[in-house]
Amino acid sequence: MAMAFPQTRMRRLRATAGLRGLVRETDVRAGQLVLPLFVTEAEQFAPAGGRSGREAIATMPGVERLSLGAAVEEAREAAALGIPAVMLFGLPAEKDEHGSGAWDPDGVVQLATRAIKQAVPGLLVITDVCLCEYTSHGHCGVLRTDGPEPTVDNDASLELIARTAVSHARAGADIVAPSDMMDGRVGAIREELDGEGFAETPILAYSAKFASAFYGPFREAADSAPALGDRRGYQMDPANGREAVREALLDVQEGADMVMVKPALAYGDLIRAVKRATRLPVAAYNVSGEYAMVKAAATAGYLDERATVLEILTSLRRAGADTIITYHAKDAARWLAEQT
Ligand code: PBG
């Protein structure tokens, strides 16, 4: 018969660090983290901490827009800290209606991918596949304005998104990660990759990507806020959990190798549900707004940054994330190394 108090005392196994370590269920390693990088083609930089080729991002203290050279530097630092992968976002010099900079063989992400793979071959380069940083209107696909409201044309966008993914693979990307939320894009990308000789390139699908207020700082960083309307016509409604699982299962059917839940902090239930349903590796994206909240509170002296970040990362692992994409990656890797 199961015993309760006083025979059972939960505190017995909490008494010392040794005991707590012995029964700890979840761990976080630097090897599970991905560092996002913003690479820019702009030539004017406001100095950030005195390092050249870097521009501070007001909404994300500690994160910078990077020149190609600085991106390589950052990639080296990440690798030295034991972080296995970076995720690239590009800020092109020019934007147009269709986002043609996204698949330009000499576009900013393609150049950065080549430069990083050459300088740090062992570091994985994951590329964000989307059009929103490249379109003049800031939407993630082809915009149609002939109806009563502007809409993003799903099927017309697929070809451009697949073309972008192939151009990333051709530049040397190790994993492509579509974040546009068009229906059918994983299948379209898989087909195009296979047809172009990139059958071995994995797809990390942003499967359950919600229309979230937590992306605010990123849009400032990447200059990708939609000029008109919002993204609710293609990104998910934060109220919907079953639909998130359905999205993930469809991406599995279309050939996704890994799936993502984004944002992370308020979506732990879905990290768990998607993991259980797909049995694929699951990535959680600890997004810009989640980062900015911690930074703001820490700067104000309201929170202990190190303890808060490690607790957040642990909680995402506990929810079921195999991989965590986080702007805290470098700090976290340092703190984790100090702990052992
Ligand atoms: C681009 C994209 C966004 C993010 C990742 N890829 C912005 C958006 O969808 O508006 C958000 C990342 C973050 O907030 O850290 N489609």
Coordinates of C-alpha atoms and ligand atoms in Angstrom, one line a residue:
M1 CA 0.0 0.0 0.0
A2 CA 1.3 3.4 -0.9
M3 CA 2.2 5.4 2.1
A4 CA 1.6 9.1 2.7
F5 CA 3.0 11.5 5.3
P6 CA 4.7 11.0 7.7
Q7 CA 6.2 7.9 6.2
T8 CA 6.5 9.6 2.8
R9 CA 8.6 12.8 2.9
M10 CA 9.2 14.4 -0.5
R11 CA 11.9 16.6 1.1
R12 CA 14.3 13.6 1.7
L13 CA 15.5 13.7 -1.9
R14 CA 15.8 17.5 -1.9
A15 CA 18.2 17.8 1.0
T16 CA 21.5 18.2 -0.8
A17 CA 22.7 19.2 -4.2
G18 CA 24.0 15.7 -4.7
L19 CA 20.6 14.2 -4.0
R20 CA 18.8 16.7 -6.2
G21 CA 21.3 16.0 -9.0
L22 CA 20.8 12.3 -8.7
V23 CA 17.0 12.5 -9.3
R24 CA 16.9 15.5 -11.7
E25 CA 14.6 14.6 -14.6
T26 CA 15.6 17.2 -17.2
D27 CA 18.8 18.8 -18.4
V28 CA 19.8 21.5 -20.8
R29 CA 23.0 21.3 -22.8
A30 CA 24.6 23.8 -25.0
G31 CA 24.4 21.1 -27.7
Q32 CA 20.6 21.6 -27.8
L33 CA 20.6 25.3 -28.4
V34 CA 20.4 27.3 -31.7
L35 CA 21.6 30.9 -31.9
P36 CA 19.6 33.1 -34.3
L37 CA 21.6 35.7 -36.2
F38 CA 20.5 38.8 -38.0
V39 CA 22.7 39.5 -41.0
T40 CA 22.5 42.7 -42.9
E41 CA 23.6 44.1 -46.2
A42 CA 23.3 47.7 -44.9
E43 CA 26.6 49.5 -44.9
Q44 CA 25.9 52.0 -42.2
F45 CA 26.3 50.8 -38.6
A46 CA 25.6 52.6 -35.4
P47 CA 28.3 51.4 -33.1
A48 CA 27.3 48.7 -30.7
G49 CA 29.7 48.1 -27.8
G50 CA 32.5 49.4 -29.9
R51 CA 32.7 46.3 -32.2
S52 CA 32.7 47.0 -35.8
G53 CA 30.1 45.7 -38.2
R54 CA 27.5 45.5 -35.5
E55 CA 24.4 47.6 -34.9
A56 CA 22.4 47.5 -31.6
I57 CA 18.8 46.4 -31.8
A58 CA 16.8 48.7 -29.4
T59 CA 14.1 46.2 -28.6
M60 CA 16.6 43.3 -28.0
P61 CA 19.4 44.4 -25.8
G62 CA 22.5 42.2 -26.3
V63 CA 21.4 41.2 -29.9
E64 CA 22.9 43.0 -32.9
R65 CA 22.4 43.3 -36.6
L66 CA 25.6 41.9 -38.1
S67 CA 27.7 42.6 -41.2
L68 CA 28.9 39.4 -43.0
G69 CA 32.2 39.7 -41.2
A70 CA 30.6 40.1 -37.8
A71 CA 28.3 37.2 -38.5
V72 CA 31.3 34.9 -39.1
E73 CA 32.8 36.2 -35.9
E74 CA 29.6 35.5 -34.0
A75 CA 29.4 32.0 -35.6
R76 CA 32.9 31.3 -34.3
E77 CA 32.0 32.4 -30.8
A78 CA 28.9 30.2 -30.8
A79 CA 30.9 27.2 -32.0
A80 CA 33.6 27.8 -29.3
L81 CA 30.9 27.8 -26.7
G82 CA 29.6 24.4 -27.8
I83 CA 26.5 25.7 -29.6
P84 CA 26.0 23.4 -32.6
A85 CA 23.9 25.6 -34.9
V86 CA 23.0 29.2 -35.9
M87 CA 19.8 30.2 -37.6
L88 CA 20.1 33.0 -40.2
F89 CA 17.8 35.8 -40.9
G90 CA 18.6 38.3 -43.7
L91 CA 18.2 42.0 -44.0
P92 CA 18.6 42.8 -47.7
A93 CA 19.7 46.2 -48.9
E94 CA 16.5 46.4 -51.1
K95 CA 13.1 44.9 -51.0
D96 CA 10.5 44.4 -53.7
E97 CA 6.9 43.3 -54.3
H98 CA 7.8 39.6 -54.7
G99 CA 10.7 39.4 -52.3
S100 CA 13.2 38.4 -55.0
G101 CA 16.1 39.1 -52.6
A102 CA 15.1 35.9 -50.8
W103 CA 16.3 33.6 -53.6
D104 CA 19.1 35.7 -55.0
P105 CA 22.2 33.5 -55.2
D106 CA 24.2 36.4 -53.9
G107 CA 21.5 37.5 -51.4
V108 CA 22.5 38.2 -47.8
V109 CA 21.6 34.8 -46.4
Q110 CA 23.3 33.0 -49.2
L111 CA 26.5 35.0 -48.8
A112 CA 26.4 34.6 -45.0
T113 CA 25.8 30.8 -45.3
R114 CA 28.8 30.4 -47.6
A115 CA 31.0 32.6 -45.4
I116 CA 30.1 30.8 -42.2
K117 CA 30.3 27.3 -43.7
Q118 CA 33.8 28.2 -45.0
A119 CA 35.0 29.7 -41.8
V120 CA 33.4 27.3 -39.3
P121 CA 32.6 24.1 -41.3
G122 CA 31.5 22.1 -38.2
L123 CA 28.8 24.6 -37.2
L124 CA 25.4 23.9 -38.6
V125 CA 23.7 26.6 -40.6
I126 CA 19.9 26.7 -40.4
T127 CA 18.2 29.2 -42.7
D128 CA 14.9 30.8 -42.1
V129 CA 12.9 30.4 -45.3
C130 CA 10.4 33.3 -45.7
L131 CA 9.7 36.3 -47.8
C132 CA 8.7 38.8 -45.2
E133 CA 12.2 40.4 -44.8
Y134 CA 12.4 40.8 -48.6
T135 CA 9.0 42.0 -49.6
S136 CA 8.2 45.7 -49.7
H137 CA 4.8 45.0 -48.0
G138 CA 6.3 42.8 -45.3
H139 CA 4.1 39.8 -45.8
C140 CA 5.4 36.3 -45.9
G141 CA 4.2 35.6 -49.4
V142 CA 2.7 37.1 -52.6
L143 CA 0.3 39.9 -51.8
R144 CA -3.0 40.2 -53.6
T145 CA -4.8 43.5 -53.3
D146 CA -7.6 42.9 -55.8
G147 CA -10.1 41.7 -53.3
P148 CA -11.9 43.5 -50.5
E149 CA -9.0 42.9 -48.1
P150 CA -5.3 42.3 -49.0
T151 CA -4.6 38.6 -48.8
V152 CA -1.5 36.5 -49.3
D153 CA -1.8 34.1 -52.2
N154 CA -1.0 30.7 -50.9
D155 CA -0.3 28.8 -54.1
A156 CA 1.6 31.6 -55.9
S157 CA 3.8 31.9 -52.8
L158 CA 4.8 28.2 -52.8
E159 CA 7.0 28.3 -55.8
L160 CA 8.9 31.3 -54.5
I161 CA 9.4 29.8 -51.1
A162 CA 10.6 26.5 -52.5
R163 CA 13.0 28.4 -54.8
T164 CA 14.3 30.3 -51.7
A165 CA 14.9 27.0 -49.8
V166 CA 16.8 25.6 -52.8
S167 CA 19.0 28.7 -53.0
H168 CA 19.9 28.3 -49.3
A169 CA 20.7 24.6 -49.8
R170 CA 22.9 25.5 -52.8
A171 CA 24.8 28.0 -50.7
G172 CA 25.5 25.3 -48.2
A173 CA 22.7 25.5 -45.6
D174 CA 22.5 22.3 -43.5
I175 CA 18.8 22.6 -42.6
V176 CA 16.1 24.8 -44.2
A177 CA 13.4 26.1 -41.9
P178 CA 10.2 27.5 -43.6
S179 CA 8.4 30.0 -41.4
D180 CA 5.9 31.4 -43.9
M181 CA 2.9 29.2 -42.8
M182 CA 1.6 28.7 -46.4
D183 CA -0.3 25.4 -46.8
G184 CA 1.7 22.8 -48.7
R185 CA 5.1 24.6 -48.4
V186 CA 6.9 21.7 -46.8
G187 CA 5.9 19.3 -49.6
A188 CA 6.7 22.0 -52.2
I189 CA 10.2 22.5 -50.7
R190 CA 10.9 18.8 -50.3
E191 CA 10.0 18.2 -54.0
E192 CA 12.1 21.1 -55.2
L193 CA 15.1 20.1 -53.0
D194 CA 14.9 16.5 -54.2
G195 CA 14.7 17.6 -57.8
E196 CA 17.7 19.8 -57.5
G197 CA 20.0 17.3 -55.9
F198 CA 19.4 18.2 -52.2
A199 CA 17.7 15.0 -51.1
E200 CA 19.8 15.0 -48.0
T201 CA 18.9 18.5 -46.8
P202 CA 16.5 18.3 -43.8
I203 CA 13.5 20.5 -43.3
L204 CA 12.7 22.0 -40.0
A205 CA 9.1 23.1 -40.3
Y206 CA 7.7 26.0 -38.3
S207 CA 4.6 23.8 -38.0
A208 CA 2.7 25.5 -35.3
K209 CA 3.5 29.2 -35.7
F210 CA 1.1 31.4 -34.0
A211 CA 0.1 35.0 -34.9
S212 CA 1.8 36.3 -31.7
A213 CA 2.4 39.6 -30.1
F214 CA 5.7 38.1 -28.9
Y215 CA 7.3 38.7 -32.3
G216 CA 7.2 42.5 -31.9
P217 CA 10.9 43.0 -31.1
F218 CA 12.0 40.7 -34.0
R219 CA 10.0 42.7 -36.5
E220 CA 11.9 45.8 -35.4
A221 CA 15.1 43.9 -35.6
A222 CA 14.4 42.4 -39.1
D223 CA 12.4 45.4 -40.3
S224 CA 9.7 42.9 -41.4
A225 CA 6.5 44.3 -39.9
P226 CA 3.6 44.0 -42.4
A227 CA 2.9 47.4 -44.0
L228 CA -0.8 46.8 -44.0
G229 CA -3.0 44.3 -42.2
D230 CA -1.5 41.5 -40.0
R231 CA -0.5 37.9 -40.3
R232 CA -3.7 36.3 -38.9
G233 CA -4.7 35.1 -42.3
Y234 CA -1.9 32.6 -42.3
Q235 CA -0.3 32.3 -38.9
M236 CA -2.3 30.4 -36.3
D237 CA -4.9 31.6 -33.7
P238 CA -3.2 31.4 -30.3
A239 CA -6.5 29.8 -28.9
N240 CA -6.1 26.7 -31.0
G241 CA -4.2 23.6 -29.7
R242 CA -5.8 20.8 -31.6
E243 CA -5.2 22.7 -34.8
A244 CA -1.5 23.0 -33.9
V245 CA -1.2 19.2 -33.8
R246 CA -3.0 18.9 -37.1
E247 CA -0.6 21.4 -38.7
A248 CA 2.4 19.4 -37.4
L249 CA 0.9 16.1 -38.6
L250 CA 0.4 17.6 -42.1
D251 CA 4.0 18.7 -42.1
V252 CA 5.1 15.2 -41.2
Q253 CA 3.1 13.9 -44.2
E254 CA 4.7 16.4 -46.5
G255 CA 8.2 15.3 -45.4
A256 CA 9.2 17.5 -42.4
D257 CA 12.2 16.1 -40.6
M258 CA 11.8 18.3 -37.5
V259 CA 8.8 20.3 -36.4
M260 CA 8.7 23.6 -34.4
V261 CA 6.4 25.2 -32.0
K262 CA 6.6 29.0 -31.8
P263 CA 6.4 31.0 -29.5
A264 CA 7.6 28.7 -26.7
L265 CA 7.0 30.1 -23.3
A266 CA 3.2 30.2 -23.3
Y267 CA 2.9 27.1 -25.5
G268 CA 4.4 24.3 -23.4
D269 CA 1.2 22.3 -23.7
L270 CA 1.7 22.3 -27.5
I271 CA 5.3 21.4 -27.4
R272 CA 4.2 18.3 -25.5
A273 CA 1.2 17.6 -27.7
V274 CA 3.1 18.0 -31.0
K275 CA 5.9 15.8 -29.7
R276 CA 3.6 13.0 -28.7
A277 CA 1.6 13.1 -31.9
T278 CA 4.5 13.4 -34.4
R279 CA 7.3 11.5 -32.6
L280 CA 9.7 13.8 -34.5
P281 CA 12.3 15.9 -33.0
V282 CA 10.6 19.1 -31.8
A283 CA 12.2 22.5 -31.7
A284 CA 10.8 25.3 -29.5
Y285 CA 11.5 28.9 -30.6
N286 CA 12.0 31.1 -27.5
V287 CA 11.1 34.2 -29.5
S288 CA 12.2 37.8 -29.4
G289 CA 9.4 39.0 -27.1
E290 CA 10.2 36.3 -24.6
Y291 CA 13.8 37.4 -24.7
A292 CA 13.0 41.1 -24.4
M293 CA 10.8 40.5 -21.3
V294 CA 13.6 38.8 -19.4
K295 CA 16.1 41.4 -20.5
A296 CA 13.8 44.3 -19.4
A297 CA 13.0 42.8 -16.1
A298 CA 16.7 41.9 -15.4
T299 CA 17.8 45.4 -16.3
A300 CA 15.2 46.8 -14.0
G301 CA 16.5 44.6 -11.2
Y302 CA 13.2 42.7 -11.0
L303 CA 14.6 39.3 -12.0
D304 CA 17.9 37.4 -11.8
E305 CA 18.7 37.0 -15.5
R306 CA 20.8 33.9 -15.2
A307 CA 18.5 31.9 -13.0
T308 CA 15.4 33.0 -15.0
V309 CA 16.9 32.0 -18.4
L310 CA 18.1 28.6 -17.1
E311 CA 14.7 28.0 -15.6
I312 CA 12.9 28.9 -18.9
L313 CA 15.2 26.7 -21.0
T314 CA 14.7 23.8 -18.5
S315 CA 11.0 24.2 -18.6
L316 CA 11.0 24.0 -22.4
R317 CA 13.0 20.8 -22.3
R318 CA 10.6 19.4 -19.7
A319 CA 7.7 20.2 -22.0
G320 CA 9.4 18.1 -24.6
A321 CA 11.6 20.3 -26.7
D322 CA 14.6 18.5 -28.1
T323 CA 16.1 21.7 -29.5
I324 CA 15.7 25.3 -28.3
I325 CA 16.2 28.3 -30.6
T326 CA 17.0 31.2 -28.3
Y327 CA 18.7 34.6 -28.3
H328 CA 20.0 33.6 -24.9
A329 CA 22.1 30.8 -26.4
K330 CA 25.6 32.3 -25.9
D331 CA 24.9 33.4 -22.3
A332 CA 23.2 30.1 -21.5
A333 CA 26.1 28.1 -22.9
R334 CA 28.5 30.0 -20.7
W335 CA 26.4 29.6 -17.6
L336 CA 25.9 25.9 -18.3
A337 CA 29.7 25.4 -18.7
E338 CA 30.2 27.2 -15.3
Q339 CA 27.7 24.9 -13.6
T340 CA 29.6 21.7 -14.2
Ligands
PBG1 C1 9.6 35.5 -40.3 C2 9.8 35.1 -38.9 C3 9.4 35.8 -37.8 C4 10.0 35.2 -36.7 C5 10.8 34.2 -37.2 N1 10.6 34.2 -38.5 C6 8.5 37.0 -37.6 C7 7.1 36.9 -38.0 O1 6.5 35.9 -38.4 O2 6.5 38.0 -37.9 C8 9.9 35.6 -35.2 C9 11.0 35.4 -34.4 C10 11.1 36.1 -33.1 O3 10.1 36.8 -32.7 O4 12.1 35.9 -32.4 N2 8.5 34.9 -40.9

